[in-house]
Every structure is written in structure tokens, then in C-alpha cells.
């Protein structure tokens, strides 16, 4: 703590002092709320809505609304908000992050701002990290809102679009961050307004906000479709990768070492750089690949695909580990989130890495996917008019929350002082000694009936510790991504006397471990960490499982010099110093420098990961600006806007562009390239050919005016062909939607290719991000021009007898089947008629078998 903070208090202290008068006001209303009957308390909701409509603000209503929710929670759940929970609720309403310790009742806190903001009728999203928590909280906390007359919904992964739409239309919707983001992307791929499931993005309360906005922000949300590429190359490269031998380099290959001409000797066929997650072929390895594929030079442009795929196969074998980075279930490779320890269904590694892992594990290799829609969590959540978050661990990332999301972190004091003892780390020379010490610590605690939670980073380590405990005869439960179905049951029992639970990081989120009396007397929950995580927050979450609401408890981490964190990021000098000390096997190493080395290593990785996320965001900002334009264009079509004026604008811009390209007032009219003008313009707008005789004596501006007038007459003639104005307007919408979708999907793919190659600009002393923005803007301009030209070409050339219907240009994979897509409505003047509807002519037959068949 700085001297300034000691004198004046922290930012959080200052903010809480500022909030306290509001808290006192809420507490002063307690007796008047208690005096109301259930019906009178419920009637408060209608009263607040009327007052809002009459001009009062949410801030005006806050004290009364919060007092109402507090009383409703007491009557329905038997739980009354503590003072610190009221403070948390006010912070959330202000659109900030409330950092509250584990066990302080964050779930109950969310009911306050959710109720207040739902009074506006625009919808509130309460975002959690998994389906289990979303359905639990909707059912549990939903009782408070339903008692007060609000509707509560919950969106789960298994739901169909119609169910989702109904849930989103409720006052308060509980949902996971993934489902919320994917529904946003899917909504921007639908072809009829009736297929949209979401309404506006008004207010989001994000539970475990650091997990959602920081940990998961490294990978964007992607909806993919299949590309037609063969998967055989992955299997062939996997065969070769198994034959290649891992080697070592005498030094690190860097730009500086290359410039200085340093000689670096390499052994084996390839070198693995674990720190930067890279694999590179040695000269000997390149030779073996060339022999295997019967090619002369692996570096030739036509061999880039082989080079890329052999690199992927080597990464799959040497940097991606089963039961750590992914699990194999039901002939599928499923990614495990390294921060939450949970399986991420529907997510796939991009750029062919997922296929390389599938080939390695001998499961069905799925076709490489093509990106149809994508967005980062940063850009998605910044679309909300207001957002707030709560978590037990956010302060270490406050800079990122402020810079990227515009949210500051306020630390809320605990209701009861924390009684948990956080002991110094125990450091051992080898992993074997460390695990022996872990088993011994568990044995000691178990003998005195003290419950133990053993925290591991990977599934593989959780299973190793399980085997060691079984061998020692200690009964225990294992909670990891493979057994996540039993999560609630295992966590509920983890605080019972004598319980031993081994868990990956997934046990650190959203679930409280409650102690029985015997466990409390034995010293409370003992936390045993088997290694330090890359992020200090995750370690703090594990510690926070113990010592809730003033309960006793203790935590201790067991570390070895062979752990990845120490091996890759620790101080080499310090580690070699311990190597030279002849520490007896099994003896703990104690040194004051160790704690600072570990913290420095964690800070180094946190800074690295922040860099990755910021980099991703800076690139996606370019895409986001473009995405906003395209999605706005789509929404106009879905809303059924009249696009006639836009078509005439497109027409004028295409004529201007083509004429500017071929005719110039600065040159003599005899030198104008009329052939090129005809070749570029007439396939789009079928005008009479432009000849020297037709434009004799005209200047460039007058030629443009002539061609625009002729194009407008042609368009009006096309409208007359249709006879029905509504049909022509729907044709414009159908064509524009189809062209925009096709071109946008190709553009996303092109932008991804550009991003992968733009890093090379650094070698030419250009900032890759600036270049990406410039080139990306040029590509977007070109795409916009292509959309104009293709839309006009299709409309001018459409025949009246053609049946024009909206179509999806690509089928997304990993999405729920939408039955409404199959029934495309036919637009009539009075209303939309679906194929299976009764025919409007009154025949009693289905429309498709009657007038619909006649067209």
C-alpha cells in the first residue's frame, strides 16, 4: 500500500464512503417494507414502472427498489442482503466491477441491479460461465423476481431457436457468455426477421467477470461452415511427424543472432520452443520432409501447404497434450479451457491445428472449416449500453478492465473478517518429491477429519494425484472436465469432515463449499495447490474456496523446480544455485527469493497474455468497424425497409466509378477508352453500347448524367415488368442480402489470411497493425464496390418468371437446427404466407399445394 493510500485510503474506500448514504437510505426502508403484505410488495413493481414512465430515473428509484428486493428475498429464499451486498448491488448498477470474496453471496447481489434495470422493460442479461450455473441461478434467484411479478428465463446450449426467443423476451435472462455471443452472430446470419432470437443488448451483469472478459478473451467466437478441402494431408503429415526425431539447438534463433551471423548448431529433425509455443524444422528435418514427399525444395511457394501441415503435426505431438489441452470423447477432440478447466463444446482450434490433433489421436478428421462469422468477447460486450461485473479476483487486472472495457474495480469489504491462514509455498527440487509431500499433507489432514481440496492445473495431474492417494489408501473424489456431470454433488460434499476432493480449476468458480461442525472444529477446509498457475488470480480463486463467511481454513501451494512455470519463466541463476546445493531428497527448499521469483514469473506471463489479448483486440477493431456497417445493412433488409433509393444511389456510384476509370476531361475525347467502359459497365447495367457518336460533344460530367438517366429508365422498365411494387421491393432485399452475405463471408476469410501474413511487414520497418488497418480498409472498399455491382447485375438480369426467395449462403456447423429456415415465407401485400399455411384463396388446401404451386 502506498503512503497516499495509508493517509487517504484506496480508490475503493473513497467510492464506498460515497455510496454509504444510499445504503443507509435502503436500510431505513426495511420496516416499512416488512409491514407490506405479499400483494402490496408485488404491486411495487407496477408502481415503479409508472414512475419511470412519468419521468423519474432508475437512480431515483434505487433505494426503494433495492429495499423491495431485499424484503422479497427474505420472504422467498429466507436470505436478507447484508450491508456489503447492498454496496455490491449499487456498484453493479453503476456499470462497474464489484470484487467480492468467495462466499460473500455474489449471486444474491445480482438480484438487486437485475430487478432495478429490468423495470425499463428492455431486458437484462445475467451472464455466467456455464449452463449448470445459469440454470441453477435462474431457478434459485428467479424466485425473487417472479415473486415481484417479473419474468425470468434461462438460455441453455440444447435449446431450439423458438425456445431461445421466448427466453430472451423475458425481463431477466440467465445465460452463458458463449451462448449469448453465438446467438448474436447467428442473428446476423438469419434471412427473415422472424428468425431473430435476441432483442437489444441493453444491460449485462457478468458473474466471474475476469473469467469471461479476460481469460476467454484470448480466443474469438467463430461460427464455421465446411470448406471443400481434403483431410488426407493431415493423416499423411501425422505419419511423417511420428518418424521425425526431436533435437536441441545450441542457442536461440533470434533476429539479432541472424543479423550478427551467430553460428547455432542443431541436432535432430526439429526444435521445440516451449516458451513461445513454436516448432521449427532443422536442416536435417527439411531434407527428410523433401524425401518423404518427393519434392526438391520445401521452401518453394507450391509446397507451402506441406510446410504448414508438417509444422501443425509436430505442434500437435509436441505442444498439445491430451488431458491437459484437450480430451478425447466419443471419437471427438474437445478443447479444455486452461483457465476454467472446463470442456468448451463447439470450439475448435483454427488454421488446421484441430485436424492435426484429430489425426494424432486417430479419431475422425473433420473437414477444415471456413469462418462464416466471428467476434471477440471484448468487442461483443462493449456493444452493451451498460455492463457490470462481479468476481472474487479482479484487482490484479484492473488496468485491462479500465483500458478495454471502461470499467473500474471496487473492492467490497467482507461481511465477516477472513480467518483463513495462507501459508508460504513449499518448494521441492523434483516433481516426484513434491507429489510425495502432497500425499503426506493430505494424509495428515485426513487423519484428523479435516476436509481437503487438492487443486491441480490439468486433468492429467488430477488423475496422477488420484492414483497416488489410492495407493496410500485415502478415499477421495475427482472433479475434472471428464466428470463434470457430478460437479454439484462433489462440491456439496467437499466440506464434510474427512472429505478429500481433487479438482482442476473448474472447482474455483460459482460454487460454495460449506463446512459441517466436525470439519469446522478440525480447522476448516485445507487447500493444497499442486503448482502455481500462470495467473495469480487463479491461485487466489483456489485459496478463496476456503474461509468463506469467517470460516476457519488454510491454504498452501507445493511447487517443484521442474514445474513449467519455474522451468520456462523462473530465474535460471536461482534454479542452478539450488541445483548446486546438495539438498537431500524429499527435503523442502526454503529461500526468501523463491516467493519473489514465482511472483515475477506470474507477472511476466500475465503481461504476456495481456499483450496477446490487446493484440487480438487491435486487429479485431478493424473488423469490428466493418462488421457494424455490414450488420446494419443486413438489419435494414430484415426490417423490410424500402431499398429503392439505395439502388439508385448504387447505380449512380457504379456509373461514376466506371466513367472516371475510362474517360477524363484532361485528355481529348478521341482518346477516351470506350471499349473498356463498355466491357466494365454493360455486364452490370445492360445499356446500349457507348459509342463516339452517342456522346459526341459531351464532357465527362454530361456522359455520366446521360448514362445515369438511361440506367434509371431501364430500372423503371424492370419494375414495370414485375407489375407489383411489393414484389420488386422484396427482390431488392433478397438480392442484396444474398450478395452481402456471400461477399462478407469471403471477406472475413481474406482478412484472416491478411492477418496471418501481415507480421512480415515488421521486417520492412512497417507497423503491422497500421498496415492491417490500411490494407483492410482497401479490401473493404473493394468488397463494397463488388456488392454494389453484383446486386445491380442480378436485379437488371432477373427474369419475372423466376421464383425469388431468400436463401442462406452457407450452413453454419455447430448450431441448433432451425426449422423455420425450411419454411420460407412468400411475401404478399397483406401478410407473409408460409408454404404449409392454409391458402388465402379459401380453397382449404395448403398454400404450397394451391396458389403457391401456380406461382
XYZ file of C-alpha atoms in Angstrom, residues 118-719:
602
model
C -35.484 -4.795 -15.715
C -38.108 -2.169 -14.781
C -37.243 -0.344 -18.040
C -38.612 -3.324 -19.990
C -35.562 -3.595 -22.268
C -34.241 -6.865 -20.821
C -31.351 -7.729 -18.503
C -28.800 -10.485 -19.178
C -27.145 -12.184 -16.201
C -24.081 -13.888 -17.702
C -22.447 -16.937 -16.083
C -19.595 -19.250 -17.111
C -21.549 -22.494 -17.652
C -25.014 -23.955 -18.227
C -25.142 -25.506 -14.754
C -24.753 -22.108 -13.033
C -27.141 -20.379 -15.469
C -29.974 -22.852 -14.802
C -29.222 -23.030 -11.046
C -29.275 -19.240 -10.627
C -32.360 -18.764 -12.817
C -34.274 -21.314 -10.745
C -32.906 -20.137 -7.383
C -32.763 -16.339 -7.710
C -35.630 -16.323 -10.207
C -37.983 -16.946 -7.280
C -37.300 -13.393 -6.006
C -38.066 -11.756 -9.376
C -41.138 -13.896 -10.082
C -42.485 -13.108 -6.614
C -42.236 -9.416 -7.606
C -44.052 -10.013 -10.910
C -41.103 -10.094 -13.345
C -40.492 -12.922 -15.833
C -37.243 -14.914 -15.681
C -35.681 -17.010 -18.481
C -32.634 -19.204 -18.956
C -30.937 -19.984 -22.294
C -29.165 -23.361 -22.433
C -26.984 -24.850 -25.157
C -29.544 -27.556 -26.009
C -32.390 -25.101 -26.765
C -34.026 -24.586 -30.169
C -34.419 -21.046 -31.644
C -38.100 -20.712 -30.654
C -37.284 -21.517 -27.017
C -34.351 -19.104 -27.072
C -36.524 -16.300 -28.461
C -39.032 -16.801 -25.661
C -36.285 -16.736 -23.006
C -34.690 -13.562 -24.413
C -38.083 -11.835 -24.360
C -38.382 -12.279 -20.603
C -37.457 -9.446 -18.217
C -34.312 -11.159 -16.878
C -32.401 -13.847 -18.789
C -29.682 -16.071 -17.296
C -27.231 -17.276 -19.952
C -23.589 -18.248 -20.573
C -21.207 -15.882 -22.344
C -20.725 -18.359 -25.210
C -24.446 -18.805 -25.928
C -25.009 -15.039 -25.761
C -22.174 -14.336 -28.218
C -23.054 -17.163 -30.623
C -26.726 -16.102 -30.693
C -25.609 -12.587 -31.621
C -23.573 -13.976 -34.543
C -26.354 -16.359 -35.630
C -28.860 -13.491 -35.519
C -26.672 -11.684 -38.017
C -26.874 -14.647 -40.391
C -30.670 -15.156 -40.452
C -32.662 -14.289 -43.569
C -36.010 -13.327 -42.013
C -36.715 -11.004 -39.111
C -38.960 -13.679 -37.555
C -35.874 -15.910 -37.094
C -34.069 -13.407 -34.813
C -33.864 -14.648 -31.212
C -32.264 -11.720 -29.350
C -33.621 -8.292 -28.636
C -31.313 -5.332 -27.924
C -28.134 -5.571 -25.860
C -29.227 -3.314 -23.001
C -27.637 -4.302 -19.659
C -25.389 -7.254 -18.758
C -24.341 -8.375 -15.278
C -21.344 -10.670 -15.757
C -20.655 -13.172 -12.988
C -16.981 -14.256 -12.747
C -16.208 -11.244 -14.930
C -12.440 -11.905 -15.042
C -13.021 -15.390 -16.478
C -15.376 -14.083 -19.186
C -13.715 -10.809 -20.181
C -10.069 -11.744 -19.626
C -9.393 -15.490 -19.651
C -11.736 -16.268 -22.541
C -10.890 -13.100 -24.471
C -7.782 -14.735 -25.980
C -9.920 -16.787 -28.393
C -12.648 -15.140 -30.501
C -16.098 -16.667 -31.040
C -16.270 -18.243 -34.500
C -19.172 -19.800 -36.409
C -17.785 -22.051 -39.131
C -19.008 -23.757 -42.250
C -17.242 -26.551 -44.107
C -14.657 -25.848 -46.774
C -14.235 -28.397 -49.531
C -10.600 -29.213 -48.645
C -9.455 -32.865 -48.310
C -8.348 -34.091 -44.863
C -5.867 -36.699 -46.211
C -2.884 -34.324 -45.878
C -3.294 -34.260 -42.064
C -3.100 -38.051 -41.799
C -0.047 -38.224 -44.111
C 1.794 -35.494 -42.153
C 0.948 -37.282 -38.887
C 2.675 -40.450 -40.189
C 5.786 -38.413 -41.025
C 5.757 -36.480 -37.703
C 5.963 -39.777 -35.793
C 9.168 -40.654 -37.699
C 10.955 -37.343 -37.020
C 13.285 -37.035 -34.020
C 13.223 -34.103 -31.576
C 16.558 -32.297 -31.224
C 18.100 -29.304 -29.500
C 19.744 -26.027 -30.527
C 22.962 -24.641 -29.009
C 21.312 -21.190 -28.710
C 18.114 -19.325 -29.501
C 17.487 -18.267 -33.099
C 16.536 -14.570 -32.920
C 16.558 -11.676 -35.394
C 19.684 -10.352 -33.660
C 21.514 -13.703 -33.830
C 20.712 -13.871 -37.566
C 21.985 -10.299 -38.142
C 25.168 -10.994 -36.136
C 25.723 -14.225 -38.059
C 25.962 -16.293 -34.885
C 26.567 -19.984 -35.549
C 23.852 -22.088 -33.913
C 24.218 -25.853 -34.113
C 21.102 -28.013 -34.212
C 20.581 -31.721 -33.604
C 17.670 -33.963 -34.576
C 14.923 -33.177 -37.117
C 13.106 -30.378 -35.308
C 13.473 -27.999 -32.338
C 10.663 -27.192 -29.869
C 10.445 -23.759 -28.216
C 8.013 -24.356 -25.327
C 8.111 -20.765 -24.101
C 6.816 -19.296 -27.376
C 4.923 -22.476 -28.405
C 6.867 -22.859 -31.676
C 8.292 -25.825 -33.600
C 10.962 -25.417 -36.318
C 12.482 -27.988 -38.650
C 16.284 -28.362 -38.683
C 18.224 -28.699 -41.945
C 18.205 -32.483 -41.471
C 14.422 -32.404 -40.857
C 13.777 -30.357 -44.013
C 15.758 -32.945 -46.013
C 13.648 -35.803 -44.573
C 10.375 -33.992 -45.433
C 11.575 -33.380 -49.010
C 12.460 -37.088 -49.387
C 9.113 -38.217 -47.903
C 7.028 -36.056 -50.259
C 9.438 -36.457 -53.253
C 9.891 -32.694 -53.642
C 13.055 -30.738 -54.470
C 12.652 -27.643 -52.294
C 10.285 -27.438 -49.294
C 10.530 -23.624 -49.363
C 9.046 -23.289 -52.854
C 5.708 -21.455 -52.945
C 3.818 -24.547 -54.214
C 4.994 -26.501 -51.158
C 3.728 -24.001 -48.559
C 0.768 -26.238 -47.674
C 3.059 -29.217 -46.940
C 5.334 -26.949 -44.862
C 2.332 -25.602 -42.904
C 0.814 -29.046 -42.284
C 4.005 -30.783 -41.153
C 4.503 -27.878 -38.733
C 0.950 -28.420 -37.412
C 1.564 -32.177 -36.983
C 4.758 -31.500 -34.984
C 2.926 -28.938 -32.819
C 0.127 -31.447 -32.197
C 2.653 -34.051 -31.000
C 4.980 -31.795 -29.019
C 2.993 -28.823 -27.704
C -0.622 -30.047 -27.419
C -1.242 -32.635 -24.707
C -4.164 -34.966 -24.137
C -5.961 -34.485 -20.780
C -4.294 -31.098 -20.466
C -5.149 -29.010 -23.552
C -7.919 -31.318 -24.792
C -9.767 -34.562 -24.060
C -10.947 -37.283 -26.445
C -14.601 -38.301 -26.025
C -16.989 -40.079 -28.419
C -14.478 -40.037 -31.301
C -14.057 -36.269 -30.929
C -11.271 -33.952 -29.756
C -12.749 -31.451 -27.280
C -10.821 -28.370 -26.098
C -10.308 -27.877 -22.357
C -10.154 -24.240 -21.207
C -6.815 -23.926 -19.401
C -8.213 -21.258 -17.043
C -11.539 -22.808 -16.020
C -10.647 -26.478 -16.559
C -13.950 -26.937 -18.402
C -14.648 -28.511 -21.786
C -15.585 -25.955 -24.445
C -18.118 -27.719 -26.710
C -18.365 -26.415 -30.259
C -14.961 -24.653 -30.108
C -12.210 -25.838 -32.474
C -8.585 -24.770 -32.881
C -8.244 -22.798 -36.100
C -5.857 -22.934 -39.032
C -5.856 -26.758 -39.228
C -4.409 -27.422 -35.738
C -7.599 -29.194 -34.615
C -7.394 -31.545 -37.620
C -3.723 -32.265 -36.856
C -4.670 -33.263 -33.285
C -7.518 -35.443 -34.625
C -5.014 -37.236 -36.896
C -2.619 -37.680 -33.943
C -5.387 -39.221 -31.781
C -6.672 -41.435 -34.662
C -10.229 -40.079 -34.455
C -12.369 -38.962 -37.398
C -10.608 -35.964 -39.010
C -13.271 -33.362 -39.772
C -13.054 -31.094 -42.782
C -11.259 -27.813 -42.234
C -13.746 -25.093 -41.515
C -14.363 -21.774 -43.188
C -15.212 -18.817 -40.945
C -18.748 -17.551 -41.577
C -18.971 -15.107 -38.652
C -16.621 -14.107 -35.845
C -16.317 -11.608 -32.984
C -14.111 -11.194 -29.908
C -15.645 -11.074 -26.435
C -14.111 -7.613 -25.995
C -15.985 -6.138 -28.940
C -19.154 -8.098 -28.209
C -19.572 -6.997 -24.591
C -18.678 -3.416 -25.494
C -21.880 -3.402 -27.594
C -23.998 -3.403 -24.421
C -25.380 0.019 -23.434
C -24.301 -0.792 -19.861
C -22.386 -3.687 -18.345
C -21.201 -4.602 -14.874
C -19.303 -7.497 -13.365
C -18.541 -9.323 -10.146
C -15.804 -11.728 -9.158
C -13.583 -12.653 -6.232
C -10.406 -11.748 -8.145
C -10.218 -8.725 -10.452
C -7.844 -6.197 -8.901
C -4.683 -7.667 -10.496
C -6.252 -6.981 -13.948
C -7.753 -3.550 -13.172
C -5.681 -1.815 -15.856
C -7.091 -4.123 -18.541
C -10.689 -3.673 -17.356
C -10.265 0.101 -17.454
C -8.408 0.302 -20.790
C -10.509 -2.136 -22.798
C -13.943 -2.121 -21.155
C -14.063 1.275 -19.413
C -14.897 -0.381 -16.049
C -13.118 0.283 -12.765
C -12.785 -2.292 -9.972
C -14.171 -1.569 -6.488
C -13.102 -3.948 -3.708
C -16.007 -4.612 -1.342
C -15.090 -5.445 2.289
C -16.109 -8.876 3.640
C -19.157 -9.205 5.862
C -17.060 -11.101 8.466
C -13.212 -10.848 8.635
C -11.342 -13.636 6.775
C -9.943 -16.242 9.212
C -8.100 -18.410 6.635
C -4.316 -18.840 7.044
C -2.372 -18.566 3.767
C 0.910 -20.418 4.371
C 4.193 -19.935 2.477
C 4.829 -22.114 -0.561
C 6.665 -25.415 -0.085
C 9.314 -25.779 -2.824
C 10.963 -29.074 -3.800
C 13.674 -29.967 -6.272
C 11.686 -32.542 -8.295
C 8.030 -33.244 -9.110
C 8.309 -36.689 -7.529
C 9.306 -35.192 -4.143
C 6.555 -32.570 -4.447
C 3.807 -35.168 -5.019
C 5.092 -37.274 -2.097
C 4.782 -34.168 0.120
C 1.244 -33.500 -1.198
C 0.148 -37.052 -0.336
C 1.685 -36.696 3.150
C -0.111 -33.360 3.754
C -3.439 -34.908 2.691
C -2.827 -37.952 4.920
C -2.185 -35.729 7.981
C -5.324 -33.638 7.440
C -7.485 -36.688 6.661
C -6.332 -38.378 9.886
C -7.805 -35.519 11.950
C -11.039 -35.363 9.856
C -10.065 -32.036 8.216
C -11.579 -31.748 4.696
C -9.011 -31.228 1.911
C -9.323 -29.719 -1.576
C -6.334 -30.598 -3.806
C -6.125 -28.131 -6.699
C -4.462 -29.190 -9.969
C -3.942 -27.324 -13.241
C -4.528 -30.234 -15.640
C -6.727 -33.316 -15.862
C -3.562 -35.411 -16.220
C -2.175 -34.213 -12.836
C -5.572 -34.681 -11.147
C -5.533 -38.325 -12.271
C -1.889 -38.790 -11.175
C -2.643 -37.434 -7.667
C -5.743 -39.664 -7.572
C -3.592 -42.742 -8.267
C -1.095 -41.731 -5.532
C -3.881 -41.203 -2.966
C -5.491 -44.546 -3.894
C -2.137 -46.221 -3.368
C -1.924 -44.547 0.060
C -5.419 -45.851 0.877
C -7.040 -42.388 1.145
C -10.658 -42.298 -0.163
C -11.341 -39.260 -2.382
C -13.448 -37.742 -5.184
C -12.096 -36.391 -8.503
C -13.662 -33.369 -10.204
C -12.371 -32.502 -13.678
C -13.756 -31.886 -17.175
C -14.233 -35.648 -17.692
C -16.603 -35.943 -14.712
C -18.252 -32.509 -14.824
C -21.776 -34.044 -14.628
C -21.167 -34.809 -10.909
C -19.811 -31.301 -10.172
C -22.633 -30.066 -7.882
C -22.724 -33.335 -5.932
C -18.917 -33.494 -5.444
C -18.629 -29.820 -4.430
C -21.541 -30.140 -1.991
C -19.676 -32.934 -0.155
C -16.216 -31.309 -0.244
C -16.666 -29.535 3.110
C -17.756 -32.628 5.055
C -15.448 -33.966 7.779
C -12.712 -36.197 6.318
C -13.653 -35.438 2.665
C -10.789 -35.343 0.161
C -11.525 -33.763 -3.230
C -9.105 -33.455 -6.159
C -10.187 -30.752 -8.620
C -8.940 -28.846 -11.627
C -9.577 -25.096 -11.845
C -13.258 -25.748 -12.573
C -13.911 -26.105 -8.818
C -12.886 -22.485 -8.364
C -15.980 -20.912 -9.907
C -19.526 -20.270 -8.770
C -19.951 -22.974 -6.151
C -19.565 -22.630 -2.371
C -18.083 -25.354 -0.171
C -19.962 -25.413 3.136
C -18.406 -26.974 6.259
C -20.093 -29.251 8.787
C -19.420 -28.778 12.527
C -16.766 -31.530 12.769
C -14.877 -30.076 9.775
C -15.020 -26.591 11.310
C -13.579 -27.900 14.589
C -10.798 -29.745 12.713
C -9.509 -26.462 11.234
C -11.812 -25.872 8.271
C -11.112 -26.617 4.598
C -7.418 -27.199 3.789
C -6.395 -26.097 0.292
C -3.426 -27.933 -1.247
C -2.211 -26.415 -4.546
C -0.072 -28.802 -6.616
C 1.509 -25.988 -8.637
C 1.182 -22.286 -9.303
C -0.975 -21.192 -12.233
C 0.190 -18.717 -14.887
C -2.196 -16.096 -13.434
C -2.187 -15.028 -9.778
C -5.987 -14.681 -9.969
C -6.453 -18.426 -10.474
C -4.300 -19.168 -7.406
C -6.333 -16.667 -5.396
C -9.577 -18.330 -6.549
C -8.334 -21.699 -5.307
C -7.393 -20.167 -1.942
C -10.814 -18.478 -1.845
C -12.630 -21.823 -1.794
C -11.668 -21.915 1.906
C -12.527 -19.429 4.664
C -15.943 -18.271 3.433
C -18.025 -16.051 5.766
C -15.391 -16.132 8.535
C -14.950 -19.948 8.453
C -11.544 -21.296 9.547
C -9.252 -22.753 6.872
C -5.729 -22.822 5.460
C -4.022 -22.862 2.065
C -0.581 -23.939 0.872
C 0.998 -24.419 -2.546
C 3.509 -27.165 -3.321
C 5.974 -26.334 -6.084
C 8.941 -28.048 -7.726
C 11.790 -26.596 -9.788
C 10.597 -28.896 -12.618
C 7.159 -27.205 -12.860
C 6.547 -25.454 -16.197
C 6.240 -22.044 -14.544
C 9.674 -22.381 -12.885
C 11.316 -24.212 -15.793
C 10.254 -21.763 -18.516
C 9.933 -18.444 -16.704
C 11.842 -18.792 -13.399
C 15.292 -17.342 -12.787
C 17.885 -19.709 -14.328
C 20.531 -18.382 -11.917
C 18.398 -19.198 -8.886
C 17.478 -22.654 -10.164
C 21.121 -23.508 -10.950
C 22.024 -22.295 -7.447
C 19.625 -24.822 -5.931
C 20.968 -27.489 -8.279
C 24.464 -26.973 -6.852
C 23.181 -27.131 -3.248
C 23.096 -30.793 -2.321
C 19.550 -30.741 -0.880
C 18.645 -34.224 0.446
C 15.805 -35.959 -1.458
C 12.357 -35.106 -0.130
C 13.556 -32.078 1.808
C 11.813 -28.755 1.295
C 13.851 -25.852 -0.098
C 13.260 -22.641 1.807
C 14.562 -19.333 0.495
C 13.090 -15.838 0.664
C 13.999 -15.232 -3.013
C 11.698 -18.048 -4.135
C 8.412 -16.238 -3.494
C 9.539 -13.171 -5.427
C 10.810 -15.348 -8.315
C 7.404 -17.060 -8.560
C 5.502 -13.769 -8.460
C 7.818 -12.218 -11.057
C 7.295 -15.231 -13.340
C 3.500 -14.930 -12.970
C 3.578 -11.190 -13.659
C 5.710 -11.856 -16.753
C 3.128 -14.338 -18.129
C 0.162 -12.107 -17.171
C 1.781 -9.239 -19.056
C 2.421 -11.584 -21.996
C -1.220 -12.727 -22.035
C -2.459 -9.125 -21.773
C -0.307 -8.387 -24.833
C -1.918 -11.295 -26.738
C -5.437 -10.093 -25.846
C -4.666 -6.459 -26.675
C -3.127 -7.515 -29.980
C -6.206 -9.589 -30.846
C -8.443 -6.636 -29.953
C -6.469 -4.131 -32.026
C -6.782 -6.350 -35.094
C -10.453 -7.064 -34.403
C -11.204 -3.333 -34.038
C -10.677 -3.020 -37.788
C -13.024 -5.969 -38.382
C -15.487 -4.547 -35.862
C -15.909 -1.258 -37.721
C -16.566 -3.219 -40.915
C -18.853 -5.705 -39.119
C -21.013 -2.829 -37.793
C -21.561 -1.499 -41.337
C -22.464 -4.932 -42.766
C -24.747 -5.932 -39.861
C -26.536 -2.566 -40.075
C -27.097 -3.161 -43.805
C -28.498 -6.646 -43.082
C -30.797 -5.316 -40.357
C -32.297 -2.785 -42.790
C -33.136 -5.647 -45.130
C -34.632 -7.746 -42.297
C -36.688 -4.775 -41.112
C -38.252 -4.682 -44.580
C -37.006 -1.192 -45.441
C -37.693 0.200 -48.897
C -34.320 -0.036 -50.684
C -35.315 1.663 -53.967
C -33.408 4.899 -53.189
C -30.358 2.855 -52.216
C -30.469 1.008 -55.559
C -30.481 4.333 -57.407
C -27.535 5.529 -55.276
C -25.634 2.331 -56.119
C -26.433 2.870 -59.796
C -25.054 6.428 -59.705
C -21.874 5.373 -57.883
C -21.186 2.483 -60.291
C -21.638 4.763 -63.326
C -19.390 7.452 -61.753
C -16.686 4.895 -60.960
C -16.640 3.265 -64.401
C -16.711 6.573 -66.278
C -13.911 8.027 -64.082
C -11.824 4.941 -64.882
C -12.147 5.280 -68.677
C -12.933 8.941 -69.548
C -11.062 12.026 -68.475
C -11.712 15.672 -69.364
C -7.932 16.294 -69.326
C -7.493 14.114 -72.429
C -9.018 14.543 -75.878
C -12.380 12.780 -76.349
C -10.873 10.824 -79.264
C -8.501 9.135 -76.768
C -11.293 8.016 -74.392
C -11.298 4.238 -73.917
C -14.935 3.465 -74.797
C -14.244 -0.266 -75.291
C -13.096 -0.596 -71.687
C -16.110 1.416 -70.478
C -18.498 -0.893 -72.339
C -16.719 -4.035 -71.139
C -16.805 -2.951 -67.477
C -20.243 -1.251 -67.311
C -22.582 -3.132 -69.696
C -22.367 -6.566 -67.970
C -23.677 -4.804 -64.824
C -26.229 -2.370 -66.366
C -27.375 -3.594 -69.837
C -27.358 -0.170 -71.535
C -26.929 0.433 -75.249
C -23.170 0.422 -76.064
C -21.461 3.781 -75.539
C -20.139 4.942 -78.930
C -18.284 8.074 -80.027
C -21.400 9.192 -81.967
C -23.682 8.854 -78.863
C -21.506 11.064 -76.689
C -20.152 13.447 -79.309
C -19.548 16.904 -77.858
C -20.260 15.778 -74.273
C -17.914 16.291 -71.363
C -17.253 13.597 -68.728
C -19.884 15.013 -66.331
C -22.535 15.074 -69.092
C -21.697 11.475 -70.111
C -22.279 10.412 -66.511
C -25.638 12.200 -66.412
C -26.740 10.594 -69.707
C -25.823 7.075 -68.557
C -27.484 7.562 -65.151
C -30.733 8.682 -66.806
C -30.675 5.671 -69.149
C -29.904 3.297 -66.248
C -32.830 4.769 -64.247
C -35.231 4.253 -67.188
C -34.044 0.651 -67.543
C -34.648 0.106 -63.820
C -38.148 1.559 -64.049
C -38.813 -0.758 -67.001
C -37.741 -3.717 -64.842
C -40.168 -2.513 -62.115
